Coordinates of C-alpha atoms and ligand atoms in Angstrom, one line a residue:
X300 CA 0.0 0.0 0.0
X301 CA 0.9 3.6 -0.6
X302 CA 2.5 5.5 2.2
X303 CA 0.8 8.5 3.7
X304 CA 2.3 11.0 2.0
X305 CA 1.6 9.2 -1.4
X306 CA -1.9 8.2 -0.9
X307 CA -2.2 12.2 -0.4
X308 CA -0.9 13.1 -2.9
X309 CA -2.7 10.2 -5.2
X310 CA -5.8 11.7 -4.1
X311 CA -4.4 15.2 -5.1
X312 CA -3.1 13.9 -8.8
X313 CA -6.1 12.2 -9.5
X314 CA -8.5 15.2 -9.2
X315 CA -6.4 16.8 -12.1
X316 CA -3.7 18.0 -9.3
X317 CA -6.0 20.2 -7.1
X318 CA -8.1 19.3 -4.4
X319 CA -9.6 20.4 -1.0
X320 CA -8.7 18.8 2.4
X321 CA -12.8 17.4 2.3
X322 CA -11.9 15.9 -0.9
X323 CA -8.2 14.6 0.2
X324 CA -10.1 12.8 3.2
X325 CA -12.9 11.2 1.3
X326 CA -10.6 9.7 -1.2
X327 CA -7.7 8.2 1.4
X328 CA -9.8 7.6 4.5
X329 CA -7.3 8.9 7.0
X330 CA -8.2 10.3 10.1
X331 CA -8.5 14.2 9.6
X332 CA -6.0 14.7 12.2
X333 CA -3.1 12.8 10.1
X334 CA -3.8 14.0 7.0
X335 CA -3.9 17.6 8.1
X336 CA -0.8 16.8 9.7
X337 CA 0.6 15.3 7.1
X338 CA -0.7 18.0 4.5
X339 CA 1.2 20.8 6.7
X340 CA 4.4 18.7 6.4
X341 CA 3.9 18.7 2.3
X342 CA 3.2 22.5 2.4
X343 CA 6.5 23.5 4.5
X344 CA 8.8 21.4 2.1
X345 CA 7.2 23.3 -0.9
X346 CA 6.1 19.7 -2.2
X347 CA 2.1 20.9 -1.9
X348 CA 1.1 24.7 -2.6
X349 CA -2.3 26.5 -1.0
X350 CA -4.8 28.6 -2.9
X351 CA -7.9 30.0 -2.3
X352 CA -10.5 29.8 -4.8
X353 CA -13.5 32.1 -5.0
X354 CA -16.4 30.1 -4.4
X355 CA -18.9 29.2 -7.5
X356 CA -21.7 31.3 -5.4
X357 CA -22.4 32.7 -1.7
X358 CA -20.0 31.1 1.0
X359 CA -16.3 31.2 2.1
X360 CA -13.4 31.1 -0.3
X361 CA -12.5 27.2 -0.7
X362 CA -8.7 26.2 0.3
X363 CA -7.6 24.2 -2.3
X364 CA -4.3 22.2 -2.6
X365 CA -2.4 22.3 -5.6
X366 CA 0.7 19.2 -6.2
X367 CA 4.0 20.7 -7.3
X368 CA 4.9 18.3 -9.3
X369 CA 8.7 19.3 -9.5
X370 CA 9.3 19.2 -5.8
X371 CA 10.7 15.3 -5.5
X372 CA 11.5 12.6 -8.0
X373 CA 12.1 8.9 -8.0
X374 CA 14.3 6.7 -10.1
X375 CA 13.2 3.8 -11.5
X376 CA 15.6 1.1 -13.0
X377 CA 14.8 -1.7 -14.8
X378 CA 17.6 -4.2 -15.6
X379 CA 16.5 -6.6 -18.3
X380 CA 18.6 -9.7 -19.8
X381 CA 19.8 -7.1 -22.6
X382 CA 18.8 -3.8 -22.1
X383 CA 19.0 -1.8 -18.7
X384 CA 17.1 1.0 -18.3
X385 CA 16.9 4.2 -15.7
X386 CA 14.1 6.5 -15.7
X387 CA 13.8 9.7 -13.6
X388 CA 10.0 10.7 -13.2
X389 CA 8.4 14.3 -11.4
X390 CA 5.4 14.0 -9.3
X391 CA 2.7 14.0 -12.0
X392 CA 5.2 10.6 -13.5
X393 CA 6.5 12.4 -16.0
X394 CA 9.5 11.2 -17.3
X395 CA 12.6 14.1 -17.1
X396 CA 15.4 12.3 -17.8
X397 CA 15.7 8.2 -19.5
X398 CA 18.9 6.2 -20.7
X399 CA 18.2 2.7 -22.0
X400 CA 22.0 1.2 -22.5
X401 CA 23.0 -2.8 -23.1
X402 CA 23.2 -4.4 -19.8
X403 CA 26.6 -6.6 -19.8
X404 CA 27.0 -10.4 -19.3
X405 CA 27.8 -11.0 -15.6
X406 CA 31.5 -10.7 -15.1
X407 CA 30.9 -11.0 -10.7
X408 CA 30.1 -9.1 -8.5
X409 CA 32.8 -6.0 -8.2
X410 CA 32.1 -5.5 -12.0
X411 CA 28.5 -5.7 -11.6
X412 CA 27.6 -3.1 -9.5
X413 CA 30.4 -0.6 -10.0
X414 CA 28.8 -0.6 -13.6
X415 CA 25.3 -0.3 -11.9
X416 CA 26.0 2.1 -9.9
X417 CA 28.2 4.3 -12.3
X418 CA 25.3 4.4 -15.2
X419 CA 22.9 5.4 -11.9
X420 CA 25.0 8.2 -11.0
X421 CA 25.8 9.1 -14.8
X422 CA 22.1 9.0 -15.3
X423 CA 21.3 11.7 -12.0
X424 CA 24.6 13.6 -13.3
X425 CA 23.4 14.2 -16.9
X426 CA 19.6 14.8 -15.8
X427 CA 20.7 18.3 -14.1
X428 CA 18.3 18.1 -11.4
X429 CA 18.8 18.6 -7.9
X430 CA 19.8 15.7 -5.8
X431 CA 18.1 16.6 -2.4
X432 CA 15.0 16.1 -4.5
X433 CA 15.5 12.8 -5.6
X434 CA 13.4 10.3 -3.0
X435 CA 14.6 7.0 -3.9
X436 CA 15.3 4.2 -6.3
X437 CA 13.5 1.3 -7.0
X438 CA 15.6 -1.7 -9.5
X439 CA 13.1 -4.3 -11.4
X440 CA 15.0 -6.8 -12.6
X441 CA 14.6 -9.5 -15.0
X442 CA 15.4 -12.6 -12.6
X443 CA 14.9 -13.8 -8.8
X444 CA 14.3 -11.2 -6.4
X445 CA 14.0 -11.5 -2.8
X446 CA 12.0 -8.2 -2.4
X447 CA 11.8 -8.3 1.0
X448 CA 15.8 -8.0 1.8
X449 CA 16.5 -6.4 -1.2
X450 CA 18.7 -9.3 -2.8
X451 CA 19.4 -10.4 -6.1
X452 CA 18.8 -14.4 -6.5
X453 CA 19.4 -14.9 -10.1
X454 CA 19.2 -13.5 -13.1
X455 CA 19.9 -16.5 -15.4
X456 CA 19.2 -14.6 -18.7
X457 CA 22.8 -12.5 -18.1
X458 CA 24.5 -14.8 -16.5
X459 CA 23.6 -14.3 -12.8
X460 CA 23.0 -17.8 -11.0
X461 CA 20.9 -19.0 -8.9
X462 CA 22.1 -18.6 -5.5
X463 CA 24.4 -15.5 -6.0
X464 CA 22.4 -13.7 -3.3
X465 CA 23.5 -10.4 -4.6
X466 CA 22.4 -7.7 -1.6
X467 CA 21.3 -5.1 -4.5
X468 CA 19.8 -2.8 -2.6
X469 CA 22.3 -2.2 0.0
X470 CA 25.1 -1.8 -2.6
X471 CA 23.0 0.6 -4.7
X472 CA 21.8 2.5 -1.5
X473 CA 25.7 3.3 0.1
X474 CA 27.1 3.8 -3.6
X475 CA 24.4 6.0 -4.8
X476 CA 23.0 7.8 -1.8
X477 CA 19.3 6.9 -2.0
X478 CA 17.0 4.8 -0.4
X479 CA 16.6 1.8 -2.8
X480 CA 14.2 -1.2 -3.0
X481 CA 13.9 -4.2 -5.5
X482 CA 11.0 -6.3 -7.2
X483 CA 11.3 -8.8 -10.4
X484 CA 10.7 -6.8 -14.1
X485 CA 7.7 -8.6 -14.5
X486 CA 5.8 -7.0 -11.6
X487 CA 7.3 -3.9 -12.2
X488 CA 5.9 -4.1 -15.6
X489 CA 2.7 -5.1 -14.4
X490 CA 2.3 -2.2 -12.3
X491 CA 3.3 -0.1 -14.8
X492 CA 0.3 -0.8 -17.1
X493 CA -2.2 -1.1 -13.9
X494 CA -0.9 3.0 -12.9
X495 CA 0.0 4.2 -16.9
X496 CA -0.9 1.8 -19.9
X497 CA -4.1 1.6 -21.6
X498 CA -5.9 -0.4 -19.3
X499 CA -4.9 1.9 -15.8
X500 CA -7.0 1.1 -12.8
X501 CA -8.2 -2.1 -14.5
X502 CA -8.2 -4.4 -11.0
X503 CA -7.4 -7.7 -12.7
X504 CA -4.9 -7.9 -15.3
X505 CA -1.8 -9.9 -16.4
X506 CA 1.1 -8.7 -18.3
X507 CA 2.7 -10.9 -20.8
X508 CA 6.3 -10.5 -21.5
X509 CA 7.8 -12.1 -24.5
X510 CA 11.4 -12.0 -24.8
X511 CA 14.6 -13.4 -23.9
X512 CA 12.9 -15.1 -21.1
X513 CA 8.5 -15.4 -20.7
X514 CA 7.6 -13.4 -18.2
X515 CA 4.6 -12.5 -16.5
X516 CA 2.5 -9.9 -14.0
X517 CA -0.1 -10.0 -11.9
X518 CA -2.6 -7.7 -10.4
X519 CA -5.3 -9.0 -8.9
X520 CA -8.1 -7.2 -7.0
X521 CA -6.1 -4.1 -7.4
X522 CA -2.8 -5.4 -6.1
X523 CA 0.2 -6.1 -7.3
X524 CA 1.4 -10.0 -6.5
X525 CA 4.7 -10.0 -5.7
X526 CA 7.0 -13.4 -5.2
X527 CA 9.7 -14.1 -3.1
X528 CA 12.1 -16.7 -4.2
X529 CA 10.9 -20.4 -3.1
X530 CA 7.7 -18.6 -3.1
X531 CA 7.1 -17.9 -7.2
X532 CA 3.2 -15.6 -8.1
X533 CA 2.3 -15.3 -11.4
X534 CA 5.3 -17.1 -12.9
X535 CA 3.9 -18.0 -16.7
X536 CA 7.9 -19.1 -17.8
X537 CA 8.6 -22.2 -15.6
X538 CA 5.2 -23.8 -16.2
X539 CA 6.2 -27.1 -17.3
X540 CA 5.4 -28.5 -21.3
X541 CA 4.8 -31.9 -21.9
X542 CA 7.2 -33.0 -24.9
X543 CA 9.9 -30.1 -24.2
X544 CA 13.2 -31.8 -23.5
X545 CA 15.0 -28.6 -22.9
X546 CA 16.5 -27.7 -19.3
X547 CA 15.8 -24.9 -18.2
X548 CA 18.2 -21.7 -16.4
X549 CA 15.9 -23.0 -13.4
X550 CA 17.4 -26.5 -13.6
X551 CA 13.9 -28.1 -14.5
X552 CA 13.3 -29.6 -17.6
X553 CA 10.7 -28.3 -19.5
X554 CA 9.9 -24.7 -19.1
X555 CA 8.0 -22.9 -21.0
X556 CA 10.6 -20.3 -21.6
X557 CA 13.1 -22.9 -22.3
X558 CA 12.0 -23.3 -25.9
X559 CA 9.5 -20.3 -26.5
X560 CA 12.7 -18.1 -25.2
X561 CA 14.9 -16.2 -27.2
X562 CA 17.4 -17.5 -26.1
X563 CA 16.4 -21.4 -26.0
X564 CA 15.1 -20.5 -29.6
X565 CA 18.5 -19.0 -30.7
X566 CA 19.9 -22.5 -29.2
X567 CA 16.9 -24.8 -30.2
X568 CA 17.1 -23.9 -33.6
X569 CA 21.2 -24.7 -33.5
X570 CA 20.2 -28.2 -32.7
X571 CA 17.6 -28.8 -35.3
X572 CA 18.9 -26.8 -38.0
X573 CA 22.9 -27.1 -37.5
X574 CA 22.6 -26.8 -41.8
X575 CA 20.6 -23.4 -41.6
X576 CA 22.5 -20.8 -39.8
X577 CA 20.8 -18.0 -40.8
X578 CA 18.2 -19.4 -39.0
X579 CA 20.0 -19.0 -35.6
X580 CA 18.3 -16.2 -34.1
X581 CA 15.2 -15.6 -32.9
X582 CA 14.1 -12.8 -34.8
X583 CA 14.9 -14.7 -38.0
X584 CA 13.1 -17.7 -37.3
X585 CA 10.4 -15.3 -36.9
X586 CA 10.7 -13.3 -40.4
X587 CA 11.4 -16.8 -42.0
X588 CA 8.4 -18.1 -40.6
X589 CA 6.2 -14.9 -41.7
X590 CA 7.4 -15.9 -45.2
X591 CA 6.6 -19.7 -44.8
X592 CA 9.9 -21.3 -44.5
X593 CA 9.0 -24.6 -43.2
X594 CA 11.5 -25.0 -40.9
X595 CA 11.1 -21.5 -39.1
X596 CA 6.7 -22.3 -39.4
X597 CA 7.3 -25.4 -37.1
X598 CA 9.7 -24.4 -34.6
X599 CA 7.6 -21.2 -34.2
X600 CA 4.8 -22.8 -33.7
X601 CA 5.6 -24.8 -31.5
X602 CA 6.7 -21.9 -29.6
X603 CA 3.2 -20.3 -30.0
X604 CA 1.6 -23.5 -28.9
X605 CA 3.3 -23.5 -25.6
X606 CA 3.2 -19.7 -25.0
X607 CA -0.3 -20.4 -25.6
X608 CA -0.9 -23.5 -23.0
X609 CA 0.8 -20.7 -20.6
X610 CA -1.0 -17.8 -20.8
X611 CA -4.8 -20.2 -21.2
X612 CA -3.0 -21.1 -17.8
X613 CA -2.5 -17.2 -16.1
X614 CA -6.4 -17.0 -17.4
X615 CA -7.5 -20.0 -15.5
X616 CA -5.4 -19.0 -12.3
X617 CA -6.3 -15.4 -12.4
X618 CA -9.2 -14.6 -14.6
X619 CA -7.8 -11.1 -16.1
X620 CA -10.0 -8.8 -17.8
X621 CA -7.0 -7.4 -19.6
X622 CA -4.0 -9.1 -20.8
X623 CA -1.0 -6.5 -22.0
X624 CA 1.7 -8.2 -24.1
X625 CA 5.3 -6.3 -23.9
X626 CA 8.8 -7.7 -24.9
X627 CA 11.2 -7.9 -28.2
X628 CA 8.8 -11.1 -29.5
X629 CA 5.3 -9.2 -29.1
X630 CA 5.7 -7.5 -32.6
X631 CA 2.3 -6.7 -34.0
X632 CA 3.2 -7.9 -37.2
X633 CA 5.3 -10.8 -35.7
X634 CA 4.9 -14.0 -36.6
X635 CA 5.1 -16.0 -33.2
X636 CA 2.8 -12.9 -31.8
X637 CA 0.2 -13.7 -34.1
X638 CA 0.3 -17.3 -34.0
X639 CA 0.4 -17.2 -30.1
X640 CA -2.9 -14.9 -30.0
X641 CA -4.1 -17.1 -32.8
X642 CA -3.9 -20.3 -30.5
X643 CA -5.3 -18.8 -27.4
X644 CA -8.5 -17.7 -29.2
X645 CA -8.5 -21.7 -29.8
X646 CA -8.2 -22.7 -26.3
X647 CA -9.7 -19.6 -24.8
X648 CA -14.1 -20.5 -24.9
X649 CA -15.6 -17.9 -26.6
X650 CA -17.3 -16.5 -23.8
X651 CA -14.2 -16.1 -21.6
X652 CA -12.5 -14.5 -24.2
X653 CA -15.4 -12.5 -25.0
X654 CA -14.9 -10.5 -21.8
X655 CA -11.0 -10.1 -22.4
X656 CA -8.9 -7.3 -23.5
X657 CA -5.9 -8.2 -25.6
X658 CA -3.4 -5.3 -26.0
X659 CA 0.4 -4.6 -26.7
X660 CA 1.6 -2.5 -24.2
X661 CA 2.1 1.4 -25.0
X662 CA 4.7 2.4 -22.5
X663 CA 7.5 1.2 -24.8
X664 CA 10.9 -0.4 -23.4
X665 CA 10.6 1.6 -20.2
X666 CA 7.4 0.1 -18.9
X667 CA 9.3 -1.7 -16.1
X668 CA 11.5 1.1 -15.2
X669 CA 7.7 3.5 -15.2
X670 CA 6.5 0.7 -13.0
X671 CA 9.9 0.7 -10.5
X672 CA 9.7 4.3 -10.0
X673 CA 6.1 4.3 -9.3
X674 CA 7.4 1.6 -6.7
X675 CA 9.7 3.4 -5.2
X676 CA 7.3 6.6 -5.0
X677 CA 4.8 4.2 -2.9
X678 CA 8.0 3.2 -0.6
X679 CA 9.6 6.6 -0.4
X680 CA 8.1 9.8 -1.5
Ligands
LIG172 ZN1 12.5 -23.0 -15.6

C-alpha cells in the first residue's frame, strides 16, 4: 500500500492536481488529524502549494491544494537480460530524464555493481536536477528477487546464477545515496500498465512479456502480487510442457521459456537446424516463418503452442480482464505474436474471451523502469 504522503498526494493527482482537504479525506480515508498533519508537512517542504479559490456562489473562499509536481522525483531502474534501463519521473510521472543502454554479461560481483551504480550516477549527473529532491530508487530486474531484503537471487538470462544472493539494494543504496528497494521486471511491468498503460485502474490484469525469457504480471483485486524466491506468483515461464526436453536456467526440464525463449530459440534452432544458420536467431526464425519457410513455421509454432498453453493457464489461475503483451517477441506484425494470440482464441471459450482485452503495451521499453519508479514513490516519497 501507498505510504501517507503518497496516498495524499494520489488523491491530489487524480483530481487533475488540485483538491480540497474534504476531498483529500474522502478519497484516502485517514483520520483528519493525520492527513492535516501530514498536509502541513507537504506545504512546508514546498512539495504541496495552497490557494484560495473564489467560491462558484455565496460562501467562504474554498482552500484548495495544488501538487508541485517538480518538488521530488524517483528513479526507477529496470535491468533486463539485454537492455538496462533508468528512468527519472516528477510527481505528476512524467518522465525528465531516460537512458536505456545494453546491460553486460555478468562478469561477478565488483564488476556488476560498480557498472550499476556508475550508469545510476551518470544518469542523475546528466539529468541536471537537484539531488536533495530525488526520493529513492527502485531496480526491477529480469530474474529472482527477494524483495523483501532487497537481494538479487538470479538473473539467469545475463549470467547471474541461482544462488548468487546479490544484496542489491544495499550496494545501490551506500554507492548512490538513495533509499533503494527491489521487485522482479515482471511485476514492475505489471504495475506499470495497472498506474500508466491503456488499461490503468483495471483491477485484474496480467502482463505478458515475451522475450529473452516469458515473463509474467499480476494484479489481482487491485494489487500487485509480488514473489519471493521459493515462493514464485504469477510465474507464466517455468510452467512445465509436456514433450519439451530442454533444461531450463531453473534447472527443471521443460519450461516454457526454455523453448519459446529467445534464447532457447537461438539454441533450439542450433540443434535442429545445424545446416541453416541464418536461421540461428530468434528474430529470423520469426521473419522466416512470416514468409513460410518450413522449418522457421514449425519451430515457431511450436513456440506459440506452448506460450499459448501458458497464458490459457494465467487466465484459469487469475481470470484477467485485460491481458497486456510487452517484450522484443510481441511484434504486432510478428509472426510468433500472431500465431500465439491465434492459438489462445482456440483454447480460450468464446465467452471467456469474449470479456478479455488483448493489447500490446504502450509504454514502450521503459514500462518496467515507469512501473519501479512508481514503486519506489509508494515506498519513499
Ligand atoms: Zn524454468
Amino acid at each position: 500500500m501507498p505510504n501517507c504522503d503518497a496516498a495524499i498526494l494520489d488523491a491530489i493527482r487524480s483530481r487533475s492536481g488540485q483538491a480540497s482537504r474534504k476531498e483529500i479525506q474522502q478519497a484516502t480515508g485517514l483520520s483528519w488529524g493525520t492527513m492535516c498533519a501530514q498536509i502541513n508537512q507537504l506545504l512546508s517542504d514546498g512539495t504541496l502549494l495552497s490557494e484560495r479559490l473564489q467560491p462558484a456562489g455565496r460562501g467562504r473562499p474554498v482552500l484548495s491544494l495544488r501538487l508541485n509536481q517538480q518538488a521530488r522525483y524517483m528513479v526507477g531502474l529496470d535491468i533486463g537480460a539485454s537492455q538496462t534501463k533508468i528512468v527519472i519521473c516528477d510527481l505528476a510521472f512524467r518522465v525528465m530524464h531516460q537512458q536505456v543502454l545494453p546491460t553486460p554479461y555478468y562478469q561477478g560481483e565488483k564488476h556488476f555493481f560498480a557498472w550499476l551504480s556508475g550508469r545510476v550516477q551518470d544518469c542523475l549527473q546528466n539529468s541536471g536536477l537537484a539531488r536533495d529532491k530525488i526520493r529513492g530508487l527502485c531496480a526491477a530486474v529480469s530474474g529472482n528477487v527477494d524483495s523483501e531484503n532487497g537481494v538479487l537471487v538470479s538473473g539467469g538470462n545475463f549470467g547471474i546464477s541461482w544462488g548468487a544472493d546479490l544484496p542489491l539494494a544495499a550496494r545501490l543504496s551506500e554507492r548512490c545515496q538513495l533509499p533503494v528497494c527491489s521487485v522482479t521486471t515482471q511485476a514492475a511491468a505489471a504495475w506499470a500498465e495497472y498506474h500508466f498503460g491503456e488499461h490503468a485502474g483495471c483491477g485484474n490484469l496480467v502482463t505478458i512479456g515475451l522475450g529473452v525469457g516469458i515473463g509474467s504480471g499480476v494484479v489481482a483485486n487491485h494489487r500487485l502480487l509480488i514473489s519471493q524466491p521459493g515462493r514464485p506468483i504469477g510465474y507464466i515461464g517455468h510452467l512445465l510442457m509436456p514433450g519439451n526436453k530442454h533444461i531450463c536456467t531453473c534447472g527443471f526440464r521443460g519450461c516454457l521459456e526454455a523453448y519459446s525463449g529467445a534464447h532457447f530459440l537461438r539454441q533450439a534452432a542450433r540443434d535442429q537446424l545445424p545446416h541453416r544458420p541464418e536461421l540461428h536467431d530468434a528474430r529470423a526464425l520469426d521473419q522466416a516463418a512470416a514468409t513460410g519457410d518450413p522449418d522457421a513455421v514449425e519451430m515457431m509454432n511450436l513456440a506459440a503452442s506452448y506460450n499459448a498453453i501458458g497464458i490459457a493457464s494465467m487466465v484459469q489461475l487469475y481470470s484477467p480482464d485485460a491481458i497486456v503483451f510487452s517484450g522484443g517477441q510481441s511484434q504486432p506484425q510478428g509472426y510468433v505474436y500472431q500465431q500465439t494470440i491465434q492459438a489462445i482464441n482456440g483454447i480460450l471459450p468464446v465467452e471467456r474471451r469474449s470479456r478479455m482485452k488483448f493489447s500490446l503495451s504502450r509504454l514502450g521499453v521503459i514500462q518496467s523502469a515507469l512501473g519501479a519508479a512508481r514503486l519506489a514513490y509508494e515506498k519513499f516519497i
